[in-house]
mmCIF file of C-alpha atoms in Angstrom:
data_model
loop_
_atom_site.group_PDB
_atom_site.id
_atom_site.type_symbol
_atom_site.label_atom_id
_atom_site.label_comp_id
_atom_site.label_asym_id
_atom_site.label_seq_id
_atom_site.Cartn_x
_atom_site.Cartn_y
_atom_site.Cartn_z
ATOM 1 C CA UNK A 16 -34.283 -0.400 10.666
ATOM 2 C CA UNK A 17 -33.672 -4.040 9.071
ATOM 3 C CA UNK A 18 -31.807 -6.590 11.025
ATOM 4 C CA UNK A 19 -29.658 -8.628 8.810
ATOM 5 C CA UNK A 20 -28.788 -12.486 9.119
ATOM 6 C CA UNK A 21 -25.962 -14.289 8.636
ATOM 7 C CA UNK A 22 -26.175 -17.091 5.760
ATOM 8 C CA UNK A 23 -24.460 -20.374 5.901
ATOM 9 C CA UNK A 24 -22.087 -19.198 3.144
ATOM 10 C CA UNK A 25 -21.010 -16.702 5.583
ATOM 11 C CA UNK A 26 -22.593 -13.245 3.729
ATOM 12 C CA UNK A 27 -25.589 -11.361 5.099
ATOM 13 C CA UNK A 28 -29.055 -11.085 4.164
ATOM 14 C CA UNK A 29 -31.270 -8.212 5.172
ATOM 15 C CA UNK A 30 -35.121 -7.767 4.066
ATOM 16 C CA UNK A 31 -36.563 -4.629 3.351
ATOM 17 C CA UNK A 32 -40.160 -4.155 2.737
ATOM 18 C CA UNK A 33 -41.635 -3.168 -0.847
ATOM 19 C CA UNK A 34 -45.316 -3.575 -0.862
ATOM 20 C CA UNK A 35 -48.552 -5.271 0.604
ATOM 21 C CA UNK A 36 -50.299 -6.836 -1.898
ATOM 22 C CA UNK A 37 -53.964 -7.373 -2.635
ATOM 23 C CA UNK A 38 -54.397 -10.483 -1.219
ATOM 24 C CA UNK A 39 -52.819 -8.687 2.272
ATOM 25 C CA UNK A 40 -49.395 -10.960 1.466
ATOM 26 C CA UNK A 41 -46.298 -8.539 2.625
ATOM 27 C CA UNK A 42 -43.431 -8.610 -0.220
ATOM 28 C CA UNK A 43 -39.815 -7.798 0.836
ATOM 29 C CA UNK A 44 -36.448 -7.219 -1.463
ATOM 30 C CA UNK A 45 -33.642 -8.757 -0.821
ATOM 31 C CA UNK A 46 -30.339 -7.644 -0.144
ATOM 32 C CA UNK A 47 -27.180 -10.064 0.207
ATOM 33 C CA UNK A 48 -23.842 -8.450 1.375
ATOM 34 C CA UNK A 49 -20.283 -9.722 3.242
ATOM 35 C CA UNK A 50 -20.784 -7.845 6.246
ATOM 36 C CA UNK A 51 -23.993 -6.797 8.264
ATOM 37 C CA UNK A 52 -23.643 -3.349 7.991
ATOM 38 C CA UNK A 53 -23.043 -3.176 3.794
ATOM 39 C CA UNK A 54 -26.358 -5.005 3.727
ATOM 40 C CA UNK A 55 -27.999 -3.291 6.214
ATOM 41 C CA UNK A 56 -27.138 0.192 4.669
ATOM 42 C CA UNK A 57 -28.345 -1.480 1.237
ATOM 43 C CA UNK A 58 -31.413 -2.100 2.607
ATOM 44 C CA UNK A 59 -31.935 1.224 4.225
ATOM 45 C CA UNK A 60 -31.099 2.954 1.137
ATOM 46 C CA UNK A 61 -33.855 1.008 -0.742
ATOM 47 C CA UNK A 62 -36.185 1.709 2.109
ATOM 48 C CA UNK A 63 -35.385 5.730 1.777
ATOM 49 C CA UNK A 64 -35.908 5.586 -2.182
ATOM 50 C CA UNK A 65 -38.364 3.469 -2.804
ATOM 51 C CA UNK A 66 -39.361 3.538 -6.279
ATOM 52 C CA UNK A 67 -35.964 5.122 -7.816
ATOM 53 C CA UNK A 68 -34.129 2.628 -5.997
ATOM 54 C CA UNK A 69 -32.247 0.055 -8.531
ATOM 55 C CA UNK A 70 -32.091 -3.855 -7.876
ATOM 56 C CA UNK A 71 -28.489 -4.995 -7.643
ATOM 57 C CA UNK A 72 -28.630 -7.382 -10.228
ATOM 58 C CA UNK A 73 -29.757 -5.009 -12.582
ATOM 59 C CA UNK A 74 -26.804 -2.715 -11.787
ATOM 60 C CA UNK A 75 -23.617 -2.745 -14.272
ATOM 61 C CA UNK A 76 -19.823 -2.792 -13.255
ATOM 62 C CA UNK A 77 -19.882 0.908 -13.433
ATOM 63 C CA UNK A 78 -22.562 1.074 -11.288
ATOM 64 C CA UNK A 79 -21.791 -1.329 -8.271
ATOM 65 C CA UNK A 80 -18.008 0.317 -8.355
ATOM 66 C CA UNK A 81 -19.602 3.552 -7.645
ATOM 67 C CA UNK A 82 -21.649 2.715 -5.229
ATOM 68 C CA UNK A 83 -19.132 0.618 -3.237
ATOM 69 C CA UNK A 84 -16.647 3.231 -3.459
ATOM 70 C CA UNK A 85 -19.411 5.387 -1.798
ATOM 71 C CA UNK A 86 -20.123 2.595 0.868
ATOM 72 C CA UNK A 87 -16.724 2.463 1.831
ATOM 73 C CA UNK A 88 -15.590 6.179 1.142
ATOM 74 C CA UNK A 89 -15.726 5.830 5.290
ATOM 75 C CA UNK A 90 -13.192 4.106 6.147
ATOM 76 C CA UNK A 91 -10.733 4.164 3.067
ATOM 77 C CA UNK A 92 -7.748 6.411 3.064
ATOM 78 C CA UNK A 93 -8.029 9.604 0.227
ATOM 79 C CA UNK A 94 -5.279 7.953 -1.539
ATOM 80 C CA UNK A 95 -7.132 4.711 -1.806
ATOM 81 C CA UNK A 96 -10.420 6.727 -3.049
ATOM 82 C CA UNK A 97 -8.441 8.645 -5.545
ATOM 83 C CA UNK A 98 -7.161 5.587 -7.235
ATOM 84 C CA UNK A 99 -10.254 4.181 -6.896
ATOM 85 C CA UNK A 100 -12.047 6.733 -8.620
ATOM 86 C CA UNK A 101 -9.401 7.088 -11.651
ATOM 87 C CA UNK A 102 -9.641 3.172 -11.770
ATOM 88 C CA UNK A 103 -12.970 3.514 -12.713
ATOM 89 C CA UNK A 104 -12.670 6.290 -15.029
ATOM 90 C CA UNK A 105 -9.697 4.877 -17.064
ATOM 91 C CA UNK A 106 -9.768 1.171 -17.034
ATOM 92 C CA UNK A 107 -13.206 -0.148 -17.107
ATOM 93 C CA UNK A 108 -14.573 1.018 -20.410
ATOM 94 C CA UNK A 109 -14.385 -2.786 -21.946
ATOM 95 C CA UNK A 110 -16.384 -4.292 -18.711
ATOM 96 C CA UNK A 111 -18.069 -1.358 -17.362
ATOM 97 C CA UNK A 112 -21.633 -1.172 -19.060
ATOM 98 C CA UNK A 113 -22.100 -4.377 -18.713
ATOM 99 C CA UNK A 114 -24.860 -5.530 -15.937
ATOM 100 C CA UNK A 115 -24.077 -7.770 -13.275
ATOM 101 C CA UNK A 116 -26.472 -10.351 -14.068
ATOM 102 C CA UNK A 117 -24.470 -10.919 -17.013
ATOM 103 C CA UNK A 118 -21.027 -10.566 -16.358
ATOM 104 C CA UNK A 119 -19.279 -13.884 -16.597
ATOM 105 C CA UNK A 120 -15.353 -15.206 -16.361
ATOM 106 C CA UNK A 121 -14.854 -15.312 -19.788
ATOM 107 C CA UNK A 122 -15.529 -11.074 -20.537
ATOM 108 C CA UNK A 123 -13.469 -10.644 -17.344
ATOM 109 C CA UNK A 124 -10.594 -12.986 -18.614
ATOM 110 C CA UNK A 125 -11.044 -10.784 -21.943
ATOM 111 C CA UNK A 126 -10.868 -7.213 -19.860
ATOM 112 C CA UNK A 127 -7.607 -8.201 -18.020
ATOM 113 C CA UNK A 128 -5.973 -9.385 -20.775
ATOM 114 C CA UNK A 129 -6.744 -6.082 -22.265
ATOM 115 C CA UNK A 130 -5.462 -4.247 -19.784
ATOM 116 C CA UNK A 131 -2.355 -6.171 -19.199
ATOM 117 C CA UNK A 132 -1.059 -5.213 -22.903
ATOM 118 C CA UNK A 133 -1.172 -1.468 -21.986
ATOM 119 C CA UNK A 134 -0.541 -1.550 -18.455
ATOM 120 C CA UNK A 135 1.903 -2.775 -15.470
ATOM 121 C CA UNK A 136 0.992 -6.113 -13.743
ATOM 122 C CA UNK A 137 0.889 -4.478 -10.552
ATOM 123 C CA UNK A 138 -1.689 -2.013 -11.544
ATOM 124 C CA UNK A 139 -3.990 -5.073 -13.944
ATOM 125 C CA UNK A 140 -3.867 -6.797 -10.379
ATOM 126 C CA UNK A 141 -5.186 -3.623 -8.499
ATOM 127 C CA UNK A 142 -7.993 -2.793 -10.865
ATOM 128 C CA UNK A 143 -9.205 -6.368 -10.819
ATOM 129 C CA UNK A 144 -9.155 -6.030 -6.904
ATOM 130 C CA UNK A 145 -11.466 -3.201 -6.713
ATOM 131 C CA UNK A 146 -14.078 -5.149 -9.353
ATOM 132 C CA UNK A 147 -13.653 -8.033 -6.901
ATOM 133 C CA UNK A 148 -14.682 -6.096 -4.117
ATOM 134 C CA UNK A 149 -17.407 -4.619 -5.629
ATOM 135 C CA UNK A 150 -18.983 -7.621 -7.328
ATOM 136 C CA UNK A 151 -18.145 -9.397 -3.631
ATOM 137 C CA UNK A 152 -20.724 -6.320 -2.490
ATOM 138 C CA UNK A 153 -23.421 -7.074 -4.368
ATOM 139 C CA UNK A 154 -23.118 -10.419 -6.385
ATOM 140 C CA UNK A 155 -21.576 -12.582 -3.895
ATOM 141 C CA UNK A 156 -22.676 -15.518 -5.042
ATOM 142 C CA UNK A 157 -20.427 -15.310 -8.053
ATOM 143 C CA UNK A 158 -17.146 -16.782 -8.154
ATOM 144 C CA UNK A 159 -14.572 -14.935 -9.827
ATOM 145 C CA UNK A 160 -11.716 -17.312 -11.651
ATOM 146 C CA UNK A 161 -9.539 -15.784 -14.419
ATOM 147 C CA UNK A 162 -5.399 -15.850 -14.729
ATOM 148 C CA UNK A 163 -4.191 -12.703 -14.048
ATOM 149 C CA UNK A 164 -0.518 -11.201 -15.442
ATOM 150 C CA UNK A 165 2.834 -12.707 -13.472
ATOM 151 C CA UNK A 166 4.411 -10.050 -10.986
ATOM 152 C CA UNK A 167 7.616 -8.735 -12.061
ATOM 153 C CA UNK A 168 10.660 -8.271 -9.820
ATOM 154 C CA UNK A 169 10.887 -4.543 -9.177
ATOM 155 C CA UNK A 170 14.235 -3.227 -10.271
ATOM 156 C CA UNK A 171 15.136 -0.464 -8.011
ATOM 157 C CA UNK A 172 18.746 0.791 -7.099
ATOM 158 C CA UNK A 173 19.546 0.225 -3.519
ATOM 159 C CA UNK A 174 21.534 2.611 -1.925
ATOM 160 C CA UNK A 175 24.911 1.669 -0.081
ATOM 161 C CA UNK A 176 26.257 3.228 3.091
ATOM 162 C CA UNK A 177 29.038 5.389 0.794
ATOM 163 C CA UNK A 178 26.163 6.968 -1.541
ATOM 164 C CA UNK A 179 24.330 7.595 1.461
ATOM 165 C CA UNK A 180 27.230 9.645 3.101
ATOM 166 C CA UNK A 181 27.984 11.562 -0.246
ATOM 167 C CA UNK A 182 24.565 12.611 -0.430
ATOM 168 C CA UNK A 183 24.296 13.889 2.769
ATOM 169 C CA UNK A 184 27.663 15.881 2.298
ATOM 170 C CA UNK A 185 25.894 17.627 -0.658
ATOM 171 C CA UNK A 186 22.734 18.267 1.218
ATOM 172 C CA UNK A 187 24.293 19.512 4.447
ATOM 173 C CA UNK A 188 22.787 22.302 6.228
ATOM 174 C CA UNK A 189 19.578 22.181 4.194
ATOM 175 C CA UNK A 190 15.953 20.830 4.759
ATOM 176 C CA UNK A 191 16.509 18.001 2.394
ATOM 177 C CA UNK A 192 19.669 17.222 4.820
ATOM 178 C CA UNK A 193 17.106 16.501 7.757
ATOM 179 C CA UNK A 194 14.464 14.681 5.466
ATOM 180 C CA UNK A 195 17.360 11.851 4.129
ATOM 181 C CA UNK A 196 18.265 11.505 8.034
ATOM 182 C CA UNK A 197 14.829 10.564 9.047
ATOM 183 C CA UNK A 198 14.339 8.188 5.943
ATOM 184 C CA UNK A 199 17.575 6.226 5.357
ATOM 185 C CA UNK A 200 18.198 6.359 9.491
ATOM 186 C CA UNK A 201 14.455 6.395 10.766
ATOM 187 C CA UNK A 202 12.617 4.706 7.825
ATOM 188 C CA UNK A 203 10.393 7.158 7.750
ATOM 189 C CA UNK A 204 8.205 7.787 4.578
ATOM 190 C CA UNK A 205 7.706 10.875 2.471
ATOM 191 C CA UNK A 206 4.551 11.681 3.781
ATOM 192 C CA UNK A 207 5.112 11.187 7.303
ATOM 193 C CA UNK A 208 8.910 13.273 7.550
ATOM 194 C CA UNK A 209 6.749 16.225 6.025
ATOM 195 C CA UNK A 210 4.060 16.067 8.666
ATOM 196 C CA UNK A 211 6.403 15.848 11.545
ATOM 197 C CA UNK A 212 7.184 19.590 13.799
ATOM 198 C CA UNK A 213 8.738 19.904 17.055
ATOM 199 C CA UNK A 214 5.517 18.438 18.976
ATOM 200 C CA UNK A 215 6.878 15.192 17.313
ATOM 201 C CA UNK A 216 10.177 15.556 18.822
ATOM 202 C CA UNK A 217 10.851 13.265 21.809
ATOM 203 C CA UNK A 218 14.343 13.136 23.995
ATOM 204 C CA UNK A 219 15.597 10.292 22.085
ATOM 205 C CA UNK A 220 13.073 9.567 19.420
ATOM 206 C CA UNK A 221 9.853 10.846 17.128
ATOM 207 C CA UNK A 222 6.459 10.177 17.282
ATOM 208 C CA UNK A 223 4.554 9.575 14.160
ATOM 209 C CA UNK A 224 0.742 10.153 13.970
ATOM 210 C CA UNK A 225 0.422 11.834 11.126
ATOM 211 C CA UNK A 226 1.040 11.647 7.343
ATOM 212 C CA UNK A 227 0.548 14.054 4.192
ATOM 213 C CA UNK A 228 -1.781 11.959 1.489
ATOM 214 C CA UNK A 229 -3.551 13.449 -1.482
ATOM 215 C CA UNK A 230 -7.238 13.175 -1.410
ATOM 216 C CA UNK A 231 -9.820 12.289 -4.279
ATOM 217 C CA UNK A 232 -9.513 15.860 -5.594
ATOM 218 C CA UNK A 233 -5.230 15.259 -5.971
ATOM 219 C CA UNK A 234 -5.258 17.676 -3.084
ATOM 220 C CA UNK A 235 -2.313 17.281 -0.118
ATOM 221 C CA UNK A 236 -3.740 17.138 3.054
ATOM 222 C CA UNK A 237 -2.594 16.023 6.751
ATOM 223 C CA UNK A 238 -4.125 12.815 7.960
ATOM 224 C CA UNK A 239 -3.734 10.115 10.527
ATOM 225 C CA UNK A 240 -1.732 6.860 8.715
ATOM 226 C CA UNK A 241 -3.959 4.527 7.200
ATOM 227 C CA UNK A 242 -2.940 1.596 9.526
ATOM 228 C CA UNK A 243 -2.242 1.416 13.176
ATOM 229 C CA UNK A 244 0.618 -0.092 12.815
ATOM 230 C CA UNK A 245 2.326 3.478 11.408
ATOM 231 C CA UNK A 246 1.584 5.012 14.285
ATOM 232 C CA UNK A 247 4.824 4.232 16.561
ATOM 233 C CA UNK A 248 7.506 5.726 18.015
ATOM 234 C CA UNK A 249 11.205 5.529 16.120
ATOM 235 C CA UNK A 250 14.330 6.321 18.553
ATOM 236 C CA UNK A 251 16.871 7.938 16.151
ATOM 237 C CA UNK A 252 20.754 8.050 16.305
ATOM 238 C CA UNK A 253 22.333 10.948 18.467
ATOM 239 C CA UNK A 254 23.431 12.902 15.166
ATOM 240 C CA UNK A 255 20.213 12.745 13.975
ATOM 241 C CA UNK A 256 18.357 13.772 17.057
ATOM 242 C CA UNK A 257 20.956 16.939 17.458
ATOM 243 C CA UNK A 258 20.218 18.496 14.217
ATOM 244 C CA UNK A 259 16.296 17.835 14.583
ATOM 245 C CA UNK A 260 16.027 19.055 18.384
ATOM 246 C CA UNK A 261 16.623 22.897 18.060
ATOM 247 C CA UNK A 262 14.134 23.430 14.906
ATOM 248 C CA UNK A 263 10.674 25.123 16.304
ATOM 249 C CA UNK A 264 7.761 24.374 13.854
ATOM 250 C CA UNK A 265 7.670 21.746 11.107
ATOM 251 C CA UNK A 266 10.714 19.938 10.590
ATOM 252 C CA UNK A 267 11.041 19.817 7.063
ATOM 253 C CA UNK A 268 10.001 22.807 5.466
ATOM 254 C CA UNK A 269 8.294 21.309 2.096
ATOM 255 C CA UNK A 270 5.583 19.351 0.218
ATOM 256 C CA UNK A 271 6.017 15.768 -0.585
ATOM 257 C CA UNK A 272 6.375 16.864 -4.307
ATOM 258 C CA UNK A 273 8.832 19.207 -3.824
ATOM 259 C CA UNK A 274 10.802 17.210 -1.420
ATOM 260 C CA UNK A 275 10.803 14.170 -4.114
ATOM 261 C CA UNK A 276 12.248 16.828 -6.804
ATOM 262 C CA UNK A 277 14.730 18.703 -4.639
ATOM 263 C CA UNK A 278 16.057 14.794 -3.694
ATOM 264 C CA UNK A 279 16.067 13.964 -7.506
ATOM 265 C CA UNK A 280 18.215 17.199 -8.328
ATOM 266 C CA UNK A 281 20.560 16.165 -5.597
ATOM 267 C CA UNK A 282 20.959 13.202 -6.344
ATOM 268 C CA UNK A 283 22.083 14.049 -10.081
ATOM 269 C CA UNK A 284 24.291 16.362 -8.514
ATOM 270 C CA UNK A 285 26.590 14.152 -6.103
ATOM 271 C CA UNK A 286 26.755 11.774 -9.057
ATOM 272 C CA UNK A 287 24.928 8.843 -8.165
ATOM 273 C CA UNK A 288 23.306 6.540 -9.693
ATOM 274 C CA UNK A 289 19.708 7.122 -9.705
ATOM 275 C CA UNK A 290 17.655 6.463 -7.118
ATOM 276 C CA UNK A 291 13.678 7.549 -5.729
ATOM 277 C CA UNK A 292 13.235 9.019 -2.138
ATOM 278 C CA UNK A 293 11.311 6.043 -0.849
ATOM 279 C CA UNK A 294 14.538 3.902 -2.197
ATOM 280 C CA UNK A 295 15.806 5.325 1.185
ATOM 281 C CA UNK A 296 13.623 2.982 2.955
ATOM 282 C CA UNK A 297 14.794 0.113 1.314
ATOM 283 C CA UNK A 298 18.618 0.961 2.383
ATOM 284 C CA UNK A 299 17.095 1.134 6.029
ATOM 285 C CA UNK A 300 15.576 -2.330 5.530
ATOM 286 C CA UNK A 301 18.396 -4.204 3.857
ATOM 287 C CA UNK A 302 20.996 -2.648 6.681
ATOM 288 C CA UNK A 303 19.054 -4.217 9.195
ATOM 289 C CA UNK A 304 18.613 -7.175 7.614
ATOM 290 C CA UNK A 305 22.184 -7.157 7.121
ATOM 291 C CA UNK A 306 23.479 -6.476 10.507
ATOM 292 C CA UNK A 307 21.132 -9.513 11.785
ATOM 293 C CA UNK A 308 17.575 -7.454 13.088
ATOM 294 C CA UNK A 309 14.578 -9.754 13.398
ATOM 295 C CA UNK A 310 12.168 -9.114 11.016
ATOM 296 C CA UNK A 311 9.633 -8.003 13.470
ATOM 297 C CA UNK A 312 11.700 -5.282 14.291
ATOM 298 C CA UNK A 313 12.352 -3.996 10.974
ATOM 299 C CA UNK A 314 8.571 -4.413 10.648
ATOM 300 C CA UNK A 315 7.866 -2.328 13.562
ATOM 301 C CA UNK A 316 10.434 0.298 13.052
ATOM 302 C CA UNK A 317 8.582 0.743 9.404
ATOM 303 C CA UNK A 318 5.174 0.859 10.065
ATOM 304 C CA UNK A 319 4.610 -1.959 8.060
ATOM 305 C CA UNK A 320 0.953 -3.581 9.326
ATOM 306 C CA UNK A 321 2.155 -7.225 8.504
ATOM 307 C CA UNK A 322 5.390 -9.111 7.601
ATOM 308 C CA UNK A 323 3.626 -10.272 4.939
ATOM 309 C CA UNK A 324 3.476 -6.709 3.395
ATOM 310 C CA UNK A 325 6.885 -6.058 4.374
ATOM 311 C CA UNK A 326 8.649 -8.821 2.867
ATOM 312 C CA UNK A 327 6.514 -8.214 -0.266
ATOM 313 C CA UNK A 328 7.446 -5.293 -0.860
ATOM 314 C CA UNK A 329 11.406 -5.520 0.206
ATOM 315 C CA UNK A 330 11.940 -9.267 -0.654
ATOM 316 C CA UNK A 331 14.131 -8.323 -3.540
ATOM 317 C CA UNK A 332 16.037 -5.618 -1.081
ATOM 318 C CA UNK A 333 16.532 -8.437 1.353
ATOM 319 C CA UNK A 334 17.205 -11.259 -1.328
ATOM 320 C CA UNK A 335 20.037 -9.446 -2.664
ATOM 321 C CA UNK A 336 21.629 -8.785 0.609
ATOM 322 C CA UNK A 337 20.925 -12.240 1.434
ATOM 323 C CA UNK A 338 23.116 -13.206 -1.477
ATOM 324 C CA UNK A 339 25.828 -11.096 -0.657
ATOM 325 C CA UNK A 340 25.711 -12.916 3.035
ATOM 326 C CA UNK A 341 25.918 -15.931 1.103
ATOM 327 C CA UNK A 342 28.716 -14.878 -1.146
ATOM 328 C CA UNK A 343 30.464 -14.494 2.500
ATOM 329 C CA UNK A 344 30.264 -17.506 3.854
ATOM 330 C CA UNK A 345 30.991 -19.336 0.666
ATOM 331 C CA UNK A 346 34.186 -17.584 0.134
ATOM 332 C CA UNK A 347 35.304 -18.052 3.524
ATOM 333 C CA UNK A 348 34.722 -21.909 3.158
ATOM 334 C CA UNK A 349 36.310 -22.118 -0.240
ATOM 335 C CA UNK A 350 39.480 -19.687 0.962
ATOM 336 C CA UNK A 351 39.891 -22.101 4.063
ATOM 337 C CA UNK A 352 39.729 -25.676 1.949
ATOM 338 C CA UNK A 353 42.592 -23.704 -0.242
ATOM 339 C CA UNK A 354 44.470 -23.349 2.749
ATOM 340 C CA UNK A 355 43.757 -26.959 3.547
ATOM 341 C CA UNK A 356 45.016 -28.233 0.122
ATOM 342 C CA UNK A 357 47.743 -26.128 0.685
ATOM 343 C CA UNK A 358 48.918 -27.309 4.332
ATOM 344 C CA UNK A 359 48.313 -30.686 2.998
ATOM 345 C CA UNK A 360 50.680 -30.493 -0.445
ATOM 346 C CA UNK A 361 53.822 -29.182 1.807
ATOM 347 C CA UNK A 362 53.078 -31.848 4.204
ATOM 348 C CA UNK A 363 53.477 -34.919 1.429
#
């Protein structure tokens, strides 16, 4: 097989031989990639079909997303596939027959803004991240440069500590019961609560190494979580642990789906205001914001794989609490020059 070679500009290059021609001169293709083995496989894959093979620069956008969604099927979670493939099936019709070789900044600049008048920001930005990718793949000499939609500020409700406790009193005794425990006291996600059985059940804590994801087909199915980080160990209240400790078997009985609607009904039944299961998570990580955890501990206790991810997704969560903290210290400074003004009139 090929050896590739790193370039200055930091891809790699691997040759793969075509033909010999008549003057006895050896003629290679080339194949440019960002890591060794991407452009190693290329070139293998060119070697095995020789003569069907297609250049890369004669590919189109439909094309090289297909094929790197096949390179990196591997090591990609089934959620991250699935998107992937319904990506390509729903939002690339404006770019997607168009070959590489052609593509420039100005149809791409055209395609987003097409997308962002039918679609959220959040899901323009993904979409453009998986053509990135792929055009990084196999045209990485081009330079991508286009404006893409401003992020909006997600506008979720956050529970508080007295919606928390009138849920549970509705839920009591039930599976959904032990499911809000985990999430709002463990910050557990969906996924991961209905993976967990007794096995998982330390003295004083869980372990999580497991998670329910759908795959490409929309199918649930039990995997390991997609970063190391989520693997950990979460020590859990007393309560908590003596209502998990004498179940045998999986600890929630139910699906992901069915656990999201059975918290939604519940939810509209104590009265609430309404709220998602994963909103849950967000109470965990604004209480111990609140009550002065460092953020590498909220981090941890997550499974979050960076701060960076946390705080981008709960910045808002721990902005707001932030600003109650703020509203704190504030009053107590204003209430105490009162008093000052106060001691001070009955002294003149």
């Amino acid at each position: 097989m090929a050896k590739a070679k790193k370039l200055p500009s930091g891809s790699w290059r691997c040759l793969a031989y075509d033909y010999t021609d008549q003057n006895g001169k050896r003629h290679y293709e080339s194949f440019t990639a960002p890591t060794r083995k991407e452009a190693e496989l290329l070139a293998a894959e060119f070697s095995a079909n020789k003569g069907n093979a297609k250049r890369p620069e004669n590919m189109t956008i439909y094309e090289i997303i297909d094929k790197y969604i096949q390179l990196k099927q591997g090591v990609l979670s089934p959620t991250t596939v699935r998107t992937y493939k319904s990506a390509r099936r729903t939002h690339f019709k404006d770019l997607g027959d168009i070959s590489i070789r052609d593509i420039s900044n100005t149809s791409i600049q055209a395609w987003i803004s097409g997308l962002s008048i039918r679609l959220e920001p959040k899901t323009v930005r993904n979409t453009y991240g998986l053509l990135v990718a792929a055009l990084n793949m196999f045209r990485p000499d081009f330079r991508v440069k286009v404006q893409l939609p401003q992020k909006k500020a997600s506008q979720f409700y956050t529970p508080s500590d007295q919606d928390i406790e009138k849920l549970l009193a509705q839920i009591e005794g039930t599976d959904l019961e032990i499911a809000v425990l985990l999430a709002a006291f463990g910050t557990l996600r969906r996924g991961e609560i209905c993976a967990l059985t007794d096995q998982d059940v330390l003295k004083r804590a869980i372990r999580i190494n497991k998670s329910y994801v759908r795959d490409e087909n929309n199918n649930w199915i039990i995997k390991e979580p997609k970063n190391f980080s989520s693997n950990r160990t979460v020590e859990l209240p007393d309560f908590v642990m003596d209502k998990i400790r004498p179940i045998r078997g999986p600890l929630v009985n139910l699906h992901p789906d069915a656990l999201s609607e059975q918290f939604r009904r519940a939810v509209k039944k104590s009265g609430l205001p309404k709220f998602r299961f994963h909103d849950l998570r967000h109470y965990s990580a604004s209480i111990m914001h609140a009550i002065g955890v460092p953020d590498q501990y909220i981090m941890q206790r997550g499974g979050w794989a960076s701060d960076h991810v946390m705080k981008s997704v709960y910045r808002n969560v721990i902005d707001a609490e932030a600003a109650r903290q703020n509203k704190k210290i504030l009053d107590h400074f204003n209430n105490m020059q009162h008093e000052m003004q106060h001691k001070k009139g009955k002294v003149l």
